[in-house]
Amino acid sequence: MNTKLYVDNLAATTTHNEIMDLFSAHGNVVEVNLPVARANGARGFSFVTMVTPEGARSAIQALHGKQIGTHALTVSQVCPLQKPAGASSGSG
């Protein structure tokens, strides 16, 4: 089961390949999503999807707080959205 991670405090110059290299050292990476701001092109966060929860935990333990250049990364697991109580998935 894939596990999605949120990575914050990235330098604006951080590349997709740099993130892939950082995280693939801890397990297989399914996807790296590195959004670009329309106004200035600066990035500051990313989403990384790991193949296994074990790989995700390993990446969090190794990379949370890790200094990359002048930035200390924040890495955490993205919690899945929960449906509000009483919500149904179909139309009545």
mmCIF file with all atom_site columns, C-alpha atoms in Angstrom:
data_model
loop_
_atom_site.group_PDB
_atom_site.id
_atom_site.type_symbol
_atom_site.label_atom_id
_atom_site.label_alt_id
_atom_site.label_comp_id
_atom_site.label_asym_id
_atom_site.label_entity_id
_atom_site.label_seq_id
_atom_site.pdbx_PDB_ins_code
_atom_site.Cartn_x
_atom_site.Cartn_y
_atom_site.Cartn_z
_atom_site.occupancy
_atom_site.B_iso_or_equiv
_atom_site.pdbx_formal_charge
_atom_site.auth_seq_id
_atom_site.auth_comp_id
_atom_site.auth_asym_id
_atom_site.auth_atom_id
_atom_site.pdbx_PDB_model_num
ATOM 1  C CA . MET A 1 1  ? 0.000   0.000  0.000   1.00 0.00 ? 1  MET A CA 1
ATOM 2  C CA . ASN A 1 2  ? 1.459   3.348  -1.055  1.00 0.00 ? 2  ASN A CA 1
ATOM 3  C CA . THR A 1 3  ? 2.227   5.959  1.589   1.00 0.00 ? 3  THR A CA 1
ATOM 4  C CA . LYS A 1 4  ? 2.277   9.665  0.765   1.00 0.00 ? 4  LYS A CA 1
ATOM 5  C CA . LEU A 1 5  ? 4.689   12.020 2.526   1.00 0.00 ? 5  LEU A CA 1
ATOM 6  C CA . TYR A 1 6  ? 4.691   15.793 2.771   1.00 0.00 ? 6  TYR A CA 1
ATOM 7  C CA . VAL A 1 7  ? 8.121   17.425 2.532   1.00 0.00 ? 7  VAL A CA 1
ATOM 8  C CA . ASP A 1 8  ? 8.395   21.062 3.582   1.00 0.00 ? 8  ASP A CA 1
ATOM 9  C CA . ASN A 1 9  ? 11.101  23.734 3.771   1.00 0.00 ? 9  ASN A CA 1
ATOM 10 C CA . LEU A 1 10 ? 12.751  22.892 0.462   1.00 0.00 ? 10 LEU A CA 1
ATOM 11 C CA . ALA A 1 11 ? 15.052  25.401 -1.176  1.00 0.00 ? 11 ALA A CA 1
ATOM 12 C CA . ALA A 1 12 ? 13.569  27.089 -4.244  1.00 0.00 ? 12 ALA A CA 1
ATOM 13 C CA . THR A 1 13 ? 16.301  25.466 -6.345  1.00 0.00 ? 13 THR A CA 1
ATOM 14 C CA . THR A 1 14 ? 15.547  21.887 -5.254  1.00 0.00 ? 14 THR A CA 1
ATOM 15 C CA . THR A 1 15 ? 14.903  19.601 -8.227  1.00 0.00 ? 15 THR A CA 1
ATOM 16 C CA . HIS A 1 16 ? 12.693  16.582 -8.809  1.00 0.00 ? 16 HIS A CA 1
ATOM 17 C CA . ASN A 1 17 ? 15.810  14.398 -9.194  1.00 0.00 ? 17 ASN A CA 1
ATOM 18 C CA . GLU A 1 18 ? 17.307  15.589 -5.897  1.00 0.00 ? 18 GLU A CA 1
ATOM 19 C CA . ILE A 1 19 ? 14.132  14.666 -4.038  1.00 0.00 ? 19 ILE A CA 1
ATOM 20 C CA . MET A 1 20 ? 13.956  11.315 -5.824  1.00 0.00 ? 20 MET A CA 1
ATOM 21 C CA . ASP A 1 21 ? 17.553  10.551 -4.839  1.00 0.00 ? 21 ASP A CA 1
ATOM 22 C CA . LEU A 1 22 ? 16.988  11.529 -1.205  1.00 0.00 ? 22 LEU A CA 1
ATOM 23 C CA . PHE A 1 23 ? 13.919  9.367  -0.760  1.00 0.00 ? 23 PHE A CA 1
ATOM 24 C CA . SER A 1 24 ? 14.825  6.386  -2.939  1.00 0.00 ? 24 SER A CA 1
ATOM 25 C CA . ALA A 1 25 ? 17.701  5.682  -0.549  1.00 0.00 ? 25 ALA A CA 1
ATOM 26 C CA . HIS A 1 26 ? 15.006  4.623  1.948   1.00 0.00 ? 26 HIS A CA 1
ATOM 27 C CA . GLY A 1 27 ? 12.672  2.635  -0.298  1.00 0.00 ? 27 GLY A CA 1
ATOM 28 C CA . ASN A 1 28 ? 10.984  2.576  -3.675  1.00 0.00 ? 28 ASN A CA 1
ATOM 29 C CA . VAL A 1 29 ? 9.426   5.862  -4.728  1.00 0.00 ? 29 VAL A CA 1
ATOM 30 C CA . VAL A 1 30 ? 6.234   5.797  -6.800  1.00 0.00 ? 30 VAL A CA 1
ATOM 31 C CA . GLU A 1 31 ? 5.921   9.529  -7.427  1.00 0.00 ? 31 GLU A CA 1
ATOM 32 C CA . VAL A 1 32 ? 7.447   12.906 -6.621  1.00 0.00 ? 32 VAL A CA 1
ATOM 33 C CA . ASN A 1 33 ? 5.117   15.892 -6.959  1.00 0.00 ? 33 ASN A CA 1
ATOM 34 C CA . LEU A 1 34 ? 7.028   19.181 -6.825  1.00 0.00 ? 34 LEU A CA 1
ATOM 35 C CA . PRO A 1 35 ? 4.551   22.049 -7.344  1.00 0.00 ? 35 PRO A CA 1
ATOM 36 C CA . VAL A 1 36 ? 5.687   25.344 -8.833  1.00 0.00 ? 36 VAL A CA 1
ATOM 37 C CA . ALA A 1 37 ? 4.198   28.654 -7.716  1.00 0.00 ? 37 ALA A CA 1
ATOM 38 C CA . ARG A 1 38 ? 2.725   30.651 -10.595 1.00 0.00 ? 38 ARG A CA 1
ATOM 39 C CA . ALA A 1 39 ? 3.872   34.017 -9.256  1.00 0.00 ? 39 ALA A CA 1
ATOM 40 C CA . ASN A 1 40 ? 7.591   33.434 -8.868  1.00 0.00 ? 40 ASN A CA 1
ATOM 41 C CA . GLY A 1 41 ? 8.306   29.796 -9.694  1.00 0.00 ? 41 GLY A CA 1
ATOM 42 C CA . ALA A 1 42 ? 9.587   29.229 -6.169  1.00 0.00 ? 42 ALA A CA 1
ATOM 43 C CA . ARG A 1 43 ? 8.952   25.873 -4.571  1.00 0.00 ? 43 ARG A CA 1
ATOM 44 C CA . GLY A 1 44 ? 8.990   25.166 -0.909  1.00 0.00 ? 44 GLY A CA 1
ATOM 45 C CA . PHE A 1 45 ? 7.295   21.824 -0.539  1.00 0.00 ? 45 PHE A CA 1
ATOM 46 C CA . SER A 1 46 ? 6.768   18.498 -2.240  1.00 0.00 ? 46 SER A CA 1
ATOM 47 C CA . PHE A 1 47 ? 4.764   15.305 -1.974  1.00 0.00 ? 47 PHE A CA 1
ATOM 48 C CA . VAL A 1 48 ? 6.574   11.979 -2.211  1.00 0.00 ? 48 VAL A CA 1
ATOM 49 C CA . THR A 1 49 ? 4.712   8.684  -2.542  1.00 0.00 ? 49 THR A CA 1
ATOM 50 C CA . MET A 1 50 ? 6.581   5.654  -1.232  1.00 0.00 ? 50 MET A CA 1
ATOM 51 C CA . VAL A 1 51 ? 5.680   2.049  -2.144  1.00 0.00 ? 51 VAL A CA 1
ATOM 52 C CA . THR A 1 52 ? 5.633   0.748  1.439   1.00 0.00 ? 52 THR A CA 1
ATOM 53 C CA . PRO A 1 53 ? 4.854   2.149  4.878   1.00 0.00 ? 53 PRO A CA 1
ATOM 54 C CA . GLU A 1 54 ? 8.236   0.821  6.032   1.00 0.00 ? 54 GLU A CA 1
ATOM 55 C CA . GLY A 1 55 ? 10.053  2.873  3.384   1.00 0.00 ? 55 GLY A CA 1
ATOM 56 C CA . ALA A 1 56 ? 8.023   5.919  4.351   1.00 0.00 ? 56 ALA A CA 1
ATOM 57 C CA . ARG A 1 57 ? 8.860   5.473  8.050   1.00 0.00 ? 57 ARG A CA 1
ATOM 58 C CA . SER A 1 58 ? 12.546  5.026  7.205   1.00 0.00 ? 58 SER A CA 1
ATOM 59 C CA . ALA A 1 59 ? 12.520  8.209  5.109   1.00 0.00 ? 59 ALA A CA 1
ATOM 60 C CA . ILE A 1 60 ? 10.771  10.193 7.849   1.00 0.00 ? 60 ILE A CA 1
ATOM 61 C CA . GLN A 1 61 ? 13.252  9.017  10.485  1.00 0.00 ? 61 GLN A CA 1
ATOM 62 C CA . ALA A 1 62 ? 16.277  9.740  8.309   1.00 0.00 ? 62 ALA A CA 1
ATOM 63 C CA . LEU A 1 63 ? 15.209  12.956 6.592   1.00 0.00 ? 63 LEU A CA 1
ATOM 64 C CA . HIS A 1 64 ? 13.009  14.865 9.070   1.00 0.00 ? 64 HIS A CA 1
ATOM 65 C CA . GLY A 1 65 ? 15.218  17.693 10.339  1.00 0.00 ? 65 GLY A CA 1
ATOM 66 C CA . LYS A 1 66 ? 18.006  16.855 7.874   1.00 0.00 ? 66 LYS A CA 1
ATOM 67 C CA . GLN A 1 67 ? 19.904  19.910 6.752   1.00 0.00 ? 67 GLN A CA 1
ATOM 68 C CA . ILE A 1 68 ? 19.884  20.268 2.955   1.00 0.00 ? 68 ILE A CA 1
ATOM 69 C CA . GLY A 1 69 ? 21.914  23.342 2.115   1.00 0.00 ? 69 GLY A CA 1
ATOM 70 C CA . THR A 1 70 ? 20.588  26.024 4.465   1.00 0.00 ? 70 THR A CA 1
ATOM 71 C CA . HIS A 1 71 ? 17.200  24.354 4.973   1.00 0.00 ? 71 HIS A CA 1
ATOM 72 C CA . ALA A 1 72 ? 16.185  21.774 7.584   1.00 0.00 ? 72 ALA A CA 1
ATOM 73 C CA . LEU A 1 73 ? 13.558  19.522 6.011   1.00 0.00 ? 73 LEU A CA 1
ATOM 74 C CA . THR A 1 74 ? 10.213  18.755 7.579   1.00 0.00 ? 74 THR A CA 1
ATOM 75 C CA . VAL A 1 75 ? 8.960   15.312 6.522   1.00 0.00 ? 75 VAL A CA 1
ATOM 76 C CA . SER A 1 76 ? 5.646   13.854 7.668   1.00 0.00 ? 76 SER A CA 1
ATOM 77 C CA . GLN A 1 77 ? 3.051   11.372 6.535   1.00 0.00 ? 77 GLN A CA 1
ATOM 78 C CA . VAL A 1 78 ? -0.028  12.729 4.813   1.00 0.00 ? 78 VAL A CA 1
ATOM 79 C CA . CYS A 1 79 ? -3.136  11.579 6.633   1.00 0.00 ? 79 CYS A CA 1
ATOM 80 C CA . PRO A 1 80 ? -5.909  10.341 4.353   1.00 0.00 ? 80 PRO A CA 1
ATOM 81 C CA . LEU A 1 81 ? -9.055  12.425 4.334   1.00 0.00 ? 81 LEU A CA 1
ATOM 82 C CA . GLN A 1 82 ? -11.897 10.920 6.257   1.00 0.00 ? 82 GLN A CA 1
ATOM 83 C CA . LYS A 1 83 ? -15.509 11.205 5.203   1.00 0.00 ? 83 LYS A CA 1
ATOM 84 C CA . PRO A 1 84 ? -17.678 13.165 7.607   1.00 0.00 ? 84 PRO A CA 1
ATOM 85 C CA . ALA A 1 85 ? -19.954 11.055 9.777   1.00 0.00 ? 85 ALA A CA 1
ATOM 86 C CA . GLY A 1 86 ? -23.172 10.234 7.974   1.00 0.00 ? 86 GLY A CA 1
ATOM 87 C CA . ALA A 1 87 ? -21.753 10.884 4.507   1.00 0.00 ? 87 ALA A CA 1
ATOM 88 C CA . SER A 1 88 ? -22.626 8.370  1.857   1.00 0.00 ? 88 SER A CA 1
ATOM 89 C CA . SER A 1 89 ? -20.618 7.461  -1.196  1.00 0.00 ? 89 SER A CA 1
ATOM 90 C CA . GLY A 1 90 ? -23.583 7.115  -3.550  1.00 0.00 ? 90 GLY A CA 1
ATOM 91 C CA . SER A 1 91 ? -26.417 9.347  -4.607  1.00 0.00 ? 91 SER A CA 1
ATOM 92 C CA . GLY A 1 92 ? -29.789 8.542  -3.127  1.00 0.00 ? 92 GLY A CA 1
#
